[in-house]
mmCIF file of C-alpha atoms in Angstrom:
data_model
loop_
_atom_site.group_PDB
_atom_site.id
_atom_site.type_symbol
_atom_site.label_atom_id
_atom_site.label_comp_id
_atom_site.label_asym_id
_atom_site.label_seq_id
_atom_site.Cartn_x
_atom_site.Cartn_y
_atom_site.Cartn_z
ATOM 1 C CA UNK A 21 37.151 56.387 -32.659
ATOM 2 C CA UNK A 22 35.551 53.761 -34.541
ATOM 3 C CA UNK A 23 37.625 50.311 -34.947
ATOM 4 C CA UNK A 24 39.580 49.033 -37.807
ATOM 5 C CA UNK A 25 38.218 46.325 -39.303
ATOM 6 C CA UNK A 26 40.728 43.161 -41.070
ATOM 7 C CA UNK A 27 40.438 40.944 -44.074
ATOM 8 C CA UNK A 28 42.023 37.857 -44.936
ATOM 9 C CA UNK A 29 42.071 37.496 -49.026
ATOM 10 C CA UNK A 30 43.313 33.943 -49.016
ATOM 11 C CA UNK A 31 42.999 30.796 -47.015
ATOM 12 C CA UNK A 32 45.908 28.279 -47.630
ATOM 13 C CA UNK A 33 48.283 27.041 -45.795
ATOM 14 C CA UNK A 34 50.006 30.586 -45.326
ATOM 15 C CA UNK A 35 46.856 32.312 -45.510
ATOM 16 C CA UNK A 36 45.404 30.132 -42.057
ATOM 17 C CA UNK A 37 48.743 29.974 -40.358
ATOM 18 C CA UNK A 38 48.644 34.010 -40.627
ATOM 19 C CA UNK A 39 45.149 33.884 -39.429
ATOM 20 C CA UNK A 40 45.975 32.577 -36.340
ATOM 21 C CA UNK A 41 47.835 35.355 -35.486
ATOM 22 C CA UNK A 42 45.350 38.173 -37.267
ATOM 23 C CA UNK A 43 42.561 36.431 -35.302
ATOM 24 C CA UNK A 44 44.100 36.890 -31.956
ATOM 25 C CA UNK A 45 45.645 40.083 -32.440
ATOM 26 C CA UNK A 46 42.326 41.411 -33.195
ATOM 27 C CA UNK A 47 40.360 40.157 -30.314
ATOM 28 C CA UNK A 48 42.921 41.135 -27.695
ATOM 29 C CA UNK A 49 43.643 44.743 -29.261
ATOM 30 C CA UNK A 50 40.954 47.203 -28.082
ATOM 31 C CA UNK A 51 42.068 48.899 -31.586
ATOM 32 C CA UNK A 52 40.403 46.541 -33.631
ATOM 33 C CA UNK A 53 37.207 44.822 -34.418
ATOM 34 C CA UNK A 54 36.960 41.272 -32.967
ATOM 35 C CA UNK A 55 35.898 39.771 -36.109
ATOM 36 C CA UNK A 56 37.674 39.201 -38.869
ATOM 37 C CA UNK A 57 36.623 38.027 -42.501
ATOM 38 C CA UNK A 58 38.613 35.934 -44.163
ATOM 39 C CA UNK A 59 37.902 34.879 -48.176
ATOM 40 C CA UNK A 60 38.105 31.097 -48.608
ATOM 41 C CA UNK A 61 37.608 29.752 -52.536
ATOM 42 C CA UNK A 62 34.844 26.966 -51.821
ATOM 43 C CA UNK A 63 35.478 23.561 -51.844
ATOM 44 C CA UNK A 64 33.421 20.384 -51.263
ATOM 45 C CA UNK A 65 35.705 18.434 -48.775
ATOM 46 C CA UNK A 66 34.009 14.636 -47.907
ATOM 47 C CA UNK A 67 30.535 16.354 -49.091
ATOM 48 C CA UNK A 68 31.159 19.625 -46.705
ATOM 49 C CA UNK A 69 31.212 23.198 -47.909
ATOM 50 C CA UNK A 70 35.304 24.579 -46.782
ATOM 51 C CA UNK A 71 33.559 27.522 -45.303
ATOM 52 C CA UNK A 72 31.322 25.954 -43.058
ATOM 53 C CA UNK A 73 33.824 23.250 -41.936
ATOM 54 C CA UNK A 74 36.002 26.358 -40.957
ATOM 55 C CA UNK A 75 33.136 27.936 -39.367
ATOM 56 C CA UNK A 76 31.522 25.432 -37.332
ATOM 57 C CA UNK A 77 34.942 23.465 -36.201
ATOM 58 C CA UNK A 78 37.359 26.730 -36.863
ATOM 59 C CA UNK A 79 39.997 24.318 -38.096
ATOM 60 C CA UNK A 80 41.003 24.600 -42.100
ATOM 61 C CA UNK A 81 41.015 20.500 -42.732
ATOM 62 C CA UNK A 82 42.536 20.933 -46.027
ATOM 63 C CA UNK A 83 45.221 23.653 -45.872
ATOM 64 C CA UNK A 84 46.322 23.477 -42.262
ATOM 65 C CA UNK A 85 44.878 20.351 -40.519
ATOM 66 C CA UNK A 86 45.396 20.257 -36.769
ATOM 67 C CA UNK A 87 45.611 23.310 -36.242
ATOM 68 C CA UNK A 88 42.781 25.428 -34.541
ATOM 69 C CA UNK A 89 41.978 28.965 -36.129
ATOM 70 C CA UNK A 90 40.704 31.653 -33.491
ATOM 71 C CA UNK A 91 36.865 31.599 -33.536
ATOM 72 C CA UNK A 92 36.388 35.637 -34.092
ATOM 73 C CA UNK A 93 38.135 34.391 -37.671
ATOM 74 C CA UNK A 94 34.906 33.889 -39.995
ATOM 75 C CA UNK A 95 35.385 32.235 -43.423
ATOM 76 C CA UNK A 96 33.392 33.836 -46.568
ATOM 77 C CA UNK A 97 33.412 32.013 -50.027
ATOM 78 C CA UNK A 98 32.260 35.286 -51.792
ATOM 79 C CA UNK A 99 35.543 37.862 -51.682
ATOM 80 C CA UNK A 100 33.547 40.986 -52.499
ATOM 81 C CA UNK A 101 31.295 39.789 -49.090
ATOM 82 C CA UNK A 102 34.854 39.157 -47.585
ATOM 83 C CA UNK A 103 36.655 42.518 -48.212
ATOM 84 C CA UNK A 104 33.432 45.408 -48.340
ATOM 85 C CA UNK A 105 33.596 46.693 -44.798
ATOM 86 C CA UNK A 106 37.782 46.071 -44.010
ATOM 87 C CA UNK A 107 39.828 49.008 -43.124
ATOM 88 C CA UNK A 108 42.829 46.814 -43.604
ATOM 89 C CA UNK A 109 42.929 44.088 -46.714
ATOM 90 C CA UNK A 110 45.426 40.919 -45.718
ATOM 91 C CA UNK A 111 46.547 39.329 -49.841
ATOM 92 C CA UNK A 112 48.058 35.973 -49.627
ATOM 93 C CA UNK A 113 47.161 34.267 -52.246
ATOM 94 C CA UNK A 114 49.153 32.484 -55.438
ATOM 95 C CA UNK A 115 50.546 35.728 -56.908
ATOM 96 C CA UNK A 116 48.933 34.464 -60.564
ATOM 97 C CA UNK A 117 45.442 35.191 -59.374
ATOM 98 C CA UNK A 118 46.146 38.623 -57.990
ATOM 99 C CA UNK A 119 44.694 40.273 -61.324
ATOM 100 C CA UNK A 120 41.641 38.170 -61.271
ATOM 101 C CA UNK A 121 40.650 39.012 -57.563
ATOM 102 C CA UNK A 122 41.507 42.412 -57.761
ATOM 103 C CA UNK A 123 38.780 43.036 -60.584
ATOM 104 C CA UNK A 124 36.008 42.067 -58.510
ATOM 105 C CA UNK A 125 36.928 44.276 -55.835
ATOM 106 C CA UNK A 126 37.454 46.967 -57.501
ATOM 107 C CA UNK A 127 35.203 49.877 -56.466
ATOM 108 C CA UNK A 128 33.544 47.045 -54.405
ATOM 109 C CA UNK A 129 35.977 48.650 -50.857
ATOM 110 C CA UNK A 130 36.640 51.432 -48.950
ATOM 111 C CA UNK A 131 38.441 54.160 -50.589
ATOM 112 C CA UNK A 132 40.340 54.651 -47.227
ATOM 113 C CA UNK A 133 41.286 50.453 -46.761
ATOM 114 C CA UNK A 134 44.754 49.795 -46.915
ATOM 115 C CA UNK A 135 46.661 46.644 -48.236
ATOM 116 C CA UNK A 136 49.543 44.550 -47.169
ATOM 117 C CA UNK A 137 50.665 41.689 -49.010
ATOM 118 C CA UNK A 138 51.989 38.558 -48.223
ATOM 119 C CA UNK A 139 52.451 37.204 -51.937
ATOM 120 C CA UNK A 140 55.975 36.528 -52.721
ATOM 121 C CA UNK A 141 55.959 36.427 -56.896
ATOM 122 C CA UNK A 142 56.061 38.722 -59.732
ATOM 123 C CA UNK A 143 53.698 39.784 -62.714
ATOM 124 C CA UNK A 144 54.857 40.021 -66.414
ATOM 125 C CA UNK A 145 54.221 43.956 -67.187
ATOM 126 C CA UNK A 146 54.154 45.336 -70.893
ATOM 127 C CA UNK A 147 57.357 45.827 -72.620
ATOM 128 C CA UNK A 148 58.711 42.683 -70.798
ATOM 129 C CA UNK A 149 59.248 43.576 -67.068
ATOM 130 C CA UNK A 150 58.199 42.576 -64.242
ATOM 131 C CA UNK A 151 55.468 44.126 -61.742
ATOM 132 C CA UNK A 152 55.826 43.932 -57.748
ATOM 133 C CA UNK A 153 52.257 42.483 -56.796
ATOM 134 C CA UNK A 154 52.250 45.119 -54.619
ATOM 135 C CA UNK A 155 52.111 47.718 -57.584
ATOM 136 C CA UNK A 156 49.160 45.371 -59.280
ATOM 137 C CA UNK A 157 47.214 46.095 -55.897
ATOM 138 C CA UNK A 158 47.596 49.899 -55.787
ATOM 139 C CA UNK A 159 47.054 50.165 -59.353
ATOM 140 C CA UNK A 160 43.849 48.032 -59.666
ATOM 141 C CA UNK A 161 42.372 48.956 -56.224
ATOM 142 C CA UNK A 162 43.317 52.796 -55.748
ATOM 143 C CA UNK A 163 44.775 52.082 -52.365
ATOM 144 C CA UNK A 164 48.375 52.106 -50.637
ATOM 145 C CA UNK A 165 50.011 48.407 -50.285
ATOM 146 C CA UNK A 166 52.075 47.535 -47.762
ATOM 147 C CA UNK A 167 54.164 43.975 -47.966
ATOM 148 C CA UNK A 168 55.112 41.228 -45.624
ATOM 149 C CA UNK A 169 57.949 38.620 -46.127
ATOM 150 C CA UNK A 170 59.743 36.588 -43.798
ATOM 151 C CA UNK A 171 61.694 33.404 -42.743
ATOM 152 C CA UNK A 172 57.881 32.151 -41.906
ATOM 153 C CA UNK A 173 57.001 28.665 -42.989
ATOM 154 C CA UNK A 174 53.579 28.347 -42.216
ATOM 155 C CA UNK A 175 53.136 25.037 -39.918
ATOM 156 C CA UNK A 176 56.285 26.514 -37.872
ATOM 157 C CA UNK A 177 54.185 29.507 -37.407
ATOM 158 C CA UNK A 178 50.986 27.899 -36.528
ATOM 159 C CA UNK A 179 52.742 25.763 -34.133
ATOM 160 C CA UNK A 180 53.995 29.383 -32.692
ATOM 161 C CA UNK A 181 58.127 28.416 -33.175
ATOM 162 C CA UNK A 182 59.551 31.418 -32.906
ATOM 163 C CA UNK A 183 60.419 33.341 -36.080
ATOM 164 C CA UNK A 184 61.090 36.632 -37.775
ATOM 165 C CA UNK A 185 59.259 38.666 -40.346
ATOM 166 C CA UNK A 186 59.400 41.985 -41.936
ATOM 167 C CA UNK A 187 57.054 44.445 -43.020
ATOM 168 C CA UNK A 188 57.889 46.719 -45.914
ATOM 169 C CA UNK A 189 55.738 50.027 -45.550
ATOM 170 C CA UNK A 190 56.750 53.819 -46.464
ATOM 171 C CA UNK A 191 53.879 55.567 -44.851
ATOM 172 C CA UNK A 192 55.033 56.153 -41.017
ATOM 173 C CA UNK A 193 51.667 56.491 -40.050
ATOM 174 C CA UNK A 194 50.650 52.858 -41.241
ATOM 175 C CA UNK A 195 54.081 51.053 -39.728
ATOM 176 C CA UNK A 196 52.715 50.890 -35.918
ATOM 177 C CA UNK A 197 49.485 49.695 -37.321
ATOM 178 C CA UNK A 198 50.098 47.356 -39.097
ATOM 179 C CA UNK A 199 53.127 45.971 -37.076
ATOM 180 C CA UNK A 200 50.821 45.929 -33.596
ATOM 181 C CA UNK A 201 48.304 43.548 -35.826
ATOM 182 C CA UNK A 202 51.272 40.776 -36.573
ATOM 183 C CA UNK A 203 53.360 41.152 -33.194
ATOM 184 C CA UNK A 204 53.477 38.555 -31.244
ATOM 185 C CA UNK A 205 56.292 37.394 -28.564
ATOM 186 C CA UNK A 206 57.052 34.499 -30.966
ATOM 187 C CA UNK A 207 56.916 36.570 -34.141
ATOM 188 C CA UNK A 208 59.220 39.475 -34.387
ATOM 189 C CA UNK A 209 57.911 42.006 -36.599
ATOM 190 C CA UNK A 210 60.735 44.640 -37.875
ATOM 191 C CA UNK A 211 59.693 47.371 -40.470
ATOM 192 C CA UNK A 212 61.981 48.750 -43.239
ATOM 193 C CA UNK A 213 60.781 51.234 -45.757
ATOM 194 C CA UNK A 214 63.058 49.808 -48.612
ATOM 195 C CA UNK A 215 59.595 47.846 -49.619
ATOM 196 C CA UNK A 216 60.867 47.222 -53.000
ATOM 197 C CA UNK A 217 63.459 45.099 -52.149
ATOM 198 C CA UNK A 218 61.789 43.567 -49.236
ATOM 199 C CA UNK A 219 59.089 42.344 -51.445
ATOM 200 C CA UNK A 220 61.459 41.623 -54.133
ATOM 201 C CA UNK A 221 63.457 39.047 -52.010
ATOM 202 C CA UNK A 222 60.359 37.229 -51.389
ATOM 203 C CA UNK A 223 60.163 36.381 -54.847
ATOM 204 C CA UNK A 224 63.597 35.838 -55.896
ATOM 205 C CA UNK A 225 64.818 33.529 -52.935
ATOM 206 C CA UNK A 226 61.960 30.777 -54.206
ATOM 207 C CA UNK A 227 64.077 30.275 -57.103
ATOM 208 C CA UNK A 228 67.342 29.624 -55.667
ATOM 209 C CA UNK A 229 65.243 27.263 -53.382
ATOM 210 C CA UNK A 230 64.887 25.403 -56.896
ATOM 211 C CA UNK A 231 68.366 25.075 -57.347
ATOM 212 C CA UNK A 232 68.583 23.869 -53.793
ATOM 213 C CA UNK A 233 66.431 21.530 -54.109
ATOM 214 C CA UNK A 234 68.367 19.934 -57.603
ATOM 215 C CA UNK A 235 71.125 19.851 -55.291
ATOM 216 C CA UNK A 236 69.594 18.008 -53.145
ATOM 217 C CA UNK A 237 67.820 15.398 -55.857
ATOM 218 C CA UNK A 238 71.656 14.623 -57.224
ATOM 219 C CA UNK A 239 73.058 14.252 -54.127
ATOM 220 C CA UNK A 240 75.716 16.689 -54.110
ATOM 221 C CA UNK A 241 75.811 17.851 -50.288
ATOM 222 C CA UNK A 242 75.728 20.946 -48.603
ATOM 223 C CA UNK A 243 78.940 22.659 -49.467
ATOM 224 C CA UNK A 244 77.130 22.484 -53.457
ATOM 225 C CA UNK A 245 73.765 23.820 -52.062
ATOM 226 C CA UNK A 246 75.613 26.106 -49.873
ATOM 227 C CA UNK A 247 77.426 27.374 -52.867
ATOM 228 C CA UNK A 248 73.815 27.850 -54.790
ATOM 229 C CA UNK A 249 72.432 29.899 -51.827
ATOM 230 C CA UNK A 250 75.193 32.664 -52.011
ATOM 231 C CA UNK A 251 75.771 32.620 -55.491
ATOM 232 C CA UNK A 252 72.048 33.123 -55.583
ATOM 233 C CA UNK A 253 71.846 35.788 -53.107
ATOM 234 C CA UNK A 254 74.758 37.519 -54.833
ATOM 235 C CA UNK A 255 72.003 37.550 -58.118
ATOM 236 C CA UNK A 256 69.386 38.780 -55.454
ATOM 237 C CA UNK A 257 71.138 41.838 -54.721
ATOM 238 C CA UNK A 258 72.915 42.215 -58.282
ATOM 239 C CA UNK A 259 68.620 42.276 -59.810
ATOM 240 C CA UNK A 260 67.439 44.692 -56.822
ATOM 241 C CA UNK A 261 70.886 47.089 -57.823
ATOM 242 C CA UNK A 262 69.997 46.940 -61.659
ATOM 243 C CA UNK A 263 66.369 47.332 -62.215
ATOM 244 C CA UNK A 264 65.571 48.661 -58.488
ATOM 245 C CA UNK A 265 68.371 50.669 -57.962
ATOM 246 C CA UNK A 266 68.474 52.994 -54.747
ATOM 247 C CA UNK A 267 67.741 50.168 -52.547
ATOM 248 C CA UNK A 268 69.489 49.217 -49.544
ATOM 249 C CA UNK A 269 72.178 46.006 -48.993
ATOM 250 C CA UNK A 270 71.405 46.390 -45.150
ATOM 251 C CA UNK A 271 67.815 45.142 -46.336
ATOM 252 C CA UNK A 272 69.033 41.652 -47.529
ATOM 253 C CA UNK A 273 70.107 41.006 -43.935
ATOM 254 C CA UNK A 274 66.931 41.039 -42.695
ATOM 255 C CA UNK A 275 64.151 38.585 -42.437
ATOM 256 C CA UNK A 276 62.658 38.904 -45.740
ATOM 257 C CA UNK A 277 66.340 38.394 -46.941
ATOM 258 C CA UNK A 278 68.784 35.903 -46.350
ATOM 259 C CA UNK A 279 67.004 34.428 -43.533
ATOM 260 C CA UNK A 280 63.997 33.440 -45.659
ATOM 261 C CA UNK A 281 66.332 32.575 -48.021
ATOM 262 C CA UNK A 282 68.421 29.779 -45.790
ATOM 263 C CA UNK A 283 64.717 28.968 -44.810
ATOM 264 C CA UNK A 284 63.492 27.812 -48.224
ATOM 265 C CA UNK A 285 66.430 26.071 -48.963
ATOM 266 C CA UNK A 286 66.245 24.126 -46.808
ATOM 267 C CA UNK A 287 62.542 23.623 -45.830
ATOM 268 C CA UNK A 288 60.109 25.287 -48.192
ATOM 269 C CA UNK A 289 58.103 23.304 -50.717
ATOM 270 C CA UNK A 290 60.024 24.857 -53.992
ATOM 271 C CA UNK A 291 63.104 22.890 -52.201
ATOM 272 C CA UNK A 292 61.182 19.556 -51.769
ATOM 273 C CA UNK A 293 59.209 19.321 -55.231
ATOM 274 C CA UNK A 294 62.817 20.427 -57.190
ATOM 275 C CA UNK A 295 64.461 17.526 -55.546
ATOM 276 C CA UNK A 296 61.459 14.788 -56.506
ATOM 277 C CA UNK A 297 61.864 16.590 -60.406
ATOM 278 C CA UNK A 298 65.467 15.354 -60.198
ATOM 279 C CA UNK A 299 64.736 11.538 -58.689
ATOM 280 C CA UNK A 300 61.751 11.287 -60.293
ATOM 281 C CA UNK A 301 61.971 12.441 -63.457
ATOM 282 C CA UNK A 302 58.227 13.501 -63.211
ATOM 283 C CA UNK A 303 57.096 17.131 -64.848
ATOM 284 C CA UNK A 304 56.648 20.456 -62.358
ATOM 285 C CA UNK A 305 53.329 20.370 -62.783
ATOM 286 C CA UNK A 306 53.203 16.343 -61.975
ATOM 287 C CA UNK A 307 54.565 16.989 -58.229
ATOM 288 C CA UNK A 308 52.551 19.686 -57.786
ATOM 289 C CA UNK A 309 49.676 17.672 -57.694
ATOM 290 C CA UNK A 310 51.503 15.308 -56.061
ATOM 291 C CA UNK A 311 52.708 16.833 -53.267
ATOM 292 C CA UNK A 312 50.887 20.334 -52.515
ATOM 293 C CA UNK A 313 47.573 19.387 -51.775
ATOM 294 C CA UNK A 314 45.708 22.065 -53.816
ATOM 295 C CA UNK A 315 48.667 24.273 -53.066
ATOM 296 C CA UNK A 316 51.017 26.223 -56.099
ATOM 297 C CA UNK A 317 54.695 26.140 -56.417
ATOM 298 C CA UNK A 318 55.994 29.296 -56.968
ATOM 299 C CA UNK A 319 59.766 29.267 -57.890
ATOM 300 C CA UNK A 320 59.326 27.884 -61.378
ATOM 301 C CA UNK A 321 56.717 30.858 -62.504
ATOM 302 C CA UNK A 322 58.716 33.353 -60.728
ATOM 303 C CA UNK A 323 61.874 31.582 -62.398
ATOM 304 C CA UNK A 324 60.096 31.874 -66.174
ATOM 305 C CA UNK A 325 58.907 35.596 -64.844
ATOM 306 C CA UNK A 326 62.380 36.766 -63.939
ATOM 307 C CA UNK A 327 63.803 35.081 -67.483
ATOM 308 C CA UNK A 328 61.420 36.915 -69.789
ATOM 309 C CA UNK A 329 62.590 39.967 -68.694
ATOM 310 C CA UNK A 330 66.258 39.258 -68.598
ATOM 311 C CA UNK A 331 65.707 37.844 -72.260
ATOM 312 C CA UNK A 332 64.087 40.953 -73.166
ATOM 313 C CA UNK A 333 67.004 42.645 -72.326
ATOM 314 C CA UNK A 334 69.664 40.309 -73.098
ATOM 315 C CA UNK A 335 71.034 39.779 -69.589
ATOM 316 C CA UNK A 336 70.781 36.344 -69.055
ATOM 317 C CA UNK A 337 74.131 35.983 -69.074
ATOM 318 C CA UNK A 338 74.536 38.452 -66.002
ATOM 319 C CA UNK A 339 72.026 36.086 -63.775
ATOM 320 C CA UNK A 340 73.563 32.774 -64.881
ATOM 321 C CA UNK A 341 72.141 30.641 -61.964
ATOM 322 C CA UNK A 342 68.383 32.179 -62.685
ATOM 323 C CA UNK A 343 68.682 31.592 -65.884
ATOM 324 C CA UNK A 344 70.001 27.980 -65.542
ATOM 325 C CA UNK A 345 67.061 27.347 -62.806
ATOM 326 C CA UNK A 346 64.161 28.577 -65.130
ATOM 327 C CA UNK A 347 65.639 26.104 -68.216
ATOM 328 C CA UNK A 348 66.365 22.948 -66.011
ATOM 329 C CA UNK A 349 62.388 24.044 -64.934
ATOM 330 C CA UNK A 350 60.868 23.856 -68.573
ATOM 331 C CA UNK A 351 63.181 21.138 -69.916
ATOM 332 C CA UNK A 352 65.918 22.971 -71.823
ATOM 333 C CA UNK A 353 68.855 21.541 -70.150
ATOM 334 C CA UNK A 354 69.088 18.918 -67.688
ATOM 335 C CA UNK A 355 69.727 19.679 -63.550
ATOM 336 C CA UNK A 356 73.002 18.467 -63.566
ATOM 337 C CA UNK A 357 73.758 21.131 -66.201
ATOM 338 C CA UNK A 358 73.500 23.949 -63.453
ATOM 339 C CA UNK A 359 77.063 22.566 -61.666
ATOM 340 C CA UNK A 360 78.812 24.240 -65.009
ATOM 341 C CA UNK A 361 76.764 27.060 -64.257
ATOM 342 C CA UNK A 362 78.135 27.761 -60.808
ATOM 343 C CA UNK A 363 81.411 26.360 -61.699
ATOM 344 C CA UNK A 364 81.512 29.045 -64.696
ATOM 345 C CA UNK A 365 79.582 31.852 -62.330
ATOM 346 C CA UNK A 366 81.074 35.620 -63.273
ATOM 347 C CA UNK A 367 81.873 35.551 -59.213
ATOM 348 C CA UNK A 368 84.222 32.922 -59.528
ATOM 349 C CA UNK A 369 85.947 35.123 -61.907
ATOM 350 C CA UNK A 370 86.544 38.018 -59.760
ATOM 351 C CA UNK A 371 89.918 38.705 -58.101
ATOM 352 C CA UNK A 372 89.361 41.230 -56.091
ATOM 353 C CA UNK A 373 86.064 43.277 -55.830
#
């Protein structure tokens, strides 16, 4: 049988910490091929192509310095070089450049590849919904999508802390495969086939880490941010019930669920740059330049993704602390504002459920 061959579509932080793994999985697997492509958008770093810095010291100086990539991973600036020959097509990119990527792959793969992807966000769809990336990726590139979402933040997974993730997949067939390629003794893989809600929670928990974090910037403790983290989950599960209904509650109890969601509070970088908005006083897209190095902050796009389709509808008043997060985001109220939201939340109001 001939070997399945990987690609990496992305190289940021997330994208290299994940390569570590890929990378070694592949070599030590007799299953797959040793090499493994990964697509890196070229940059000049101290007069250096990215790609041959990665190449020629296998260490990503920009996006995860200190950290040594496995030397079967080979970096490619050109994404239709990247992804041609791969049986199996890794996405973790920003979720806004899905669309653009996708074009110039399509008809440019195999017709048998498969995708997984690791891009927690949504897409505005026509008629003012939302669209799970992983939808964008079967619909552009005629091939089943698989997802990935975890309590993973990346540097803790480079460094090989242990952590858990979970893989979202419906075909049985697909599940060992892909599991056996992310396995490691120091991170778990467990796969659910609710993949809707798995990859939904990956996108919903970076907005509660903005409300986190404007706990955080006015100094209100943990018992506040505490209070934002279940109030938010509680909106989690209340979105995945009303526009994904048929989905499971056991699924928020995994990785991809409240775990990532303590994790983000508390560590991610939607967490750090909300507090700086509230000390500072500086715009989103100030800190992001501040403080990502090249990288994009999620929550507030998600947050403004999430709120177009409740306003479609006319349910922002069912998602109060969304709602609140995506207006304290663009300016519309201030972040001390979102206390009366929580104080005022429908699940204070409840007696008995």
């Amino acid at each position: 049988m001939s070997k399945t061959s990987v690609c990496i579509v992305g190289s940021g932080n997330w994208g290299s910490a994940i390569a570590k793994i890929v990378g070694v999985n592949a070599k030590n697997l007799p299953q797959y091929e040793d090499r493994v492509t990964m697509y890196v958008f070229e940059e000049m770093i101290e007069g250096k192509k990215l790609t041959e810095i990665i190449n020629t010291t296998h260490e990503n100086v920009k996006y995860l310095p200190g950290h040594k990539l496995p030397e079967n991973i080979v970096a490619v600036p050109d994404v239709v070089e990247a992804a041609k020959d791969a049986d199996i097509l890794i996405f973790v990119i920003p979720h806004q450049f899905i669309k653009g990527l996708g074009a110039q792959l399509v008809g440019k793969i195999r017709p048998t590849a498969i995708g997984l992807s690791l891009i927690k966000g949504f897409d505005i769809a026509e008629g003012g919904g939302i669209e799970l990336i992983s939808k964008i990726i079967t619909k552009h590139l005629q091939i089943p999508c698989a997802v990935l979402m975890g309590a993973n933040l990346a540097n803790e997974v480079a460094e090989e802390k242990f952590c858990e993730t979970t893989i979202g997949v419906k075909d049985k067939k697909m599940a060992p495969i892909l599991r056996d390629l992310f396995q490691t003794p120091n991170f778990r893989v467990v796969v659910s086939d609710d993949v809707d809600a798995v990859e939904i929670c990956g996108a919903l928990k970076n907005i509660v880490a903005c409300g986190a974090g404007f706990t955080d910037g006015l100094g209100l403790g943990d018992n506040t941010k505490a209070a934002v983290i279940r109030l938010g989950l509680m909106e989690m599960i209340k979105f995945v019930d009303v526009f994904y209904p048929g989905s499971k509650l056991s699924t928020f109890f995994e990785s991809c669920g409240v775990a990532d969601l303590i994790t983000t509070c508390y560590g991610g970088r939607n967490r750090k740059c909300s507090e700086a908005f509230v000390k500072t006083g500086k715009s989103i897209v100030e800190l992001e330049k501040e403080m990502l190095n090249g990288q994009k902050l999620q929550g507030p796009i998600t947050a403004a993704e999430v709120n177009h389709m409740l306003k479609t509808r006319n349910m922002e008043d069912k998602f109060p602390l969304f709602t609140a997060i995506h207006k304290i985001c663009v300016g519309e109220i201030k972040p001390a504002q979102m206390i009366d939201c929580i104080r005022n939340h429908p699940e204070h109001m409840q007696t008995f459920n």
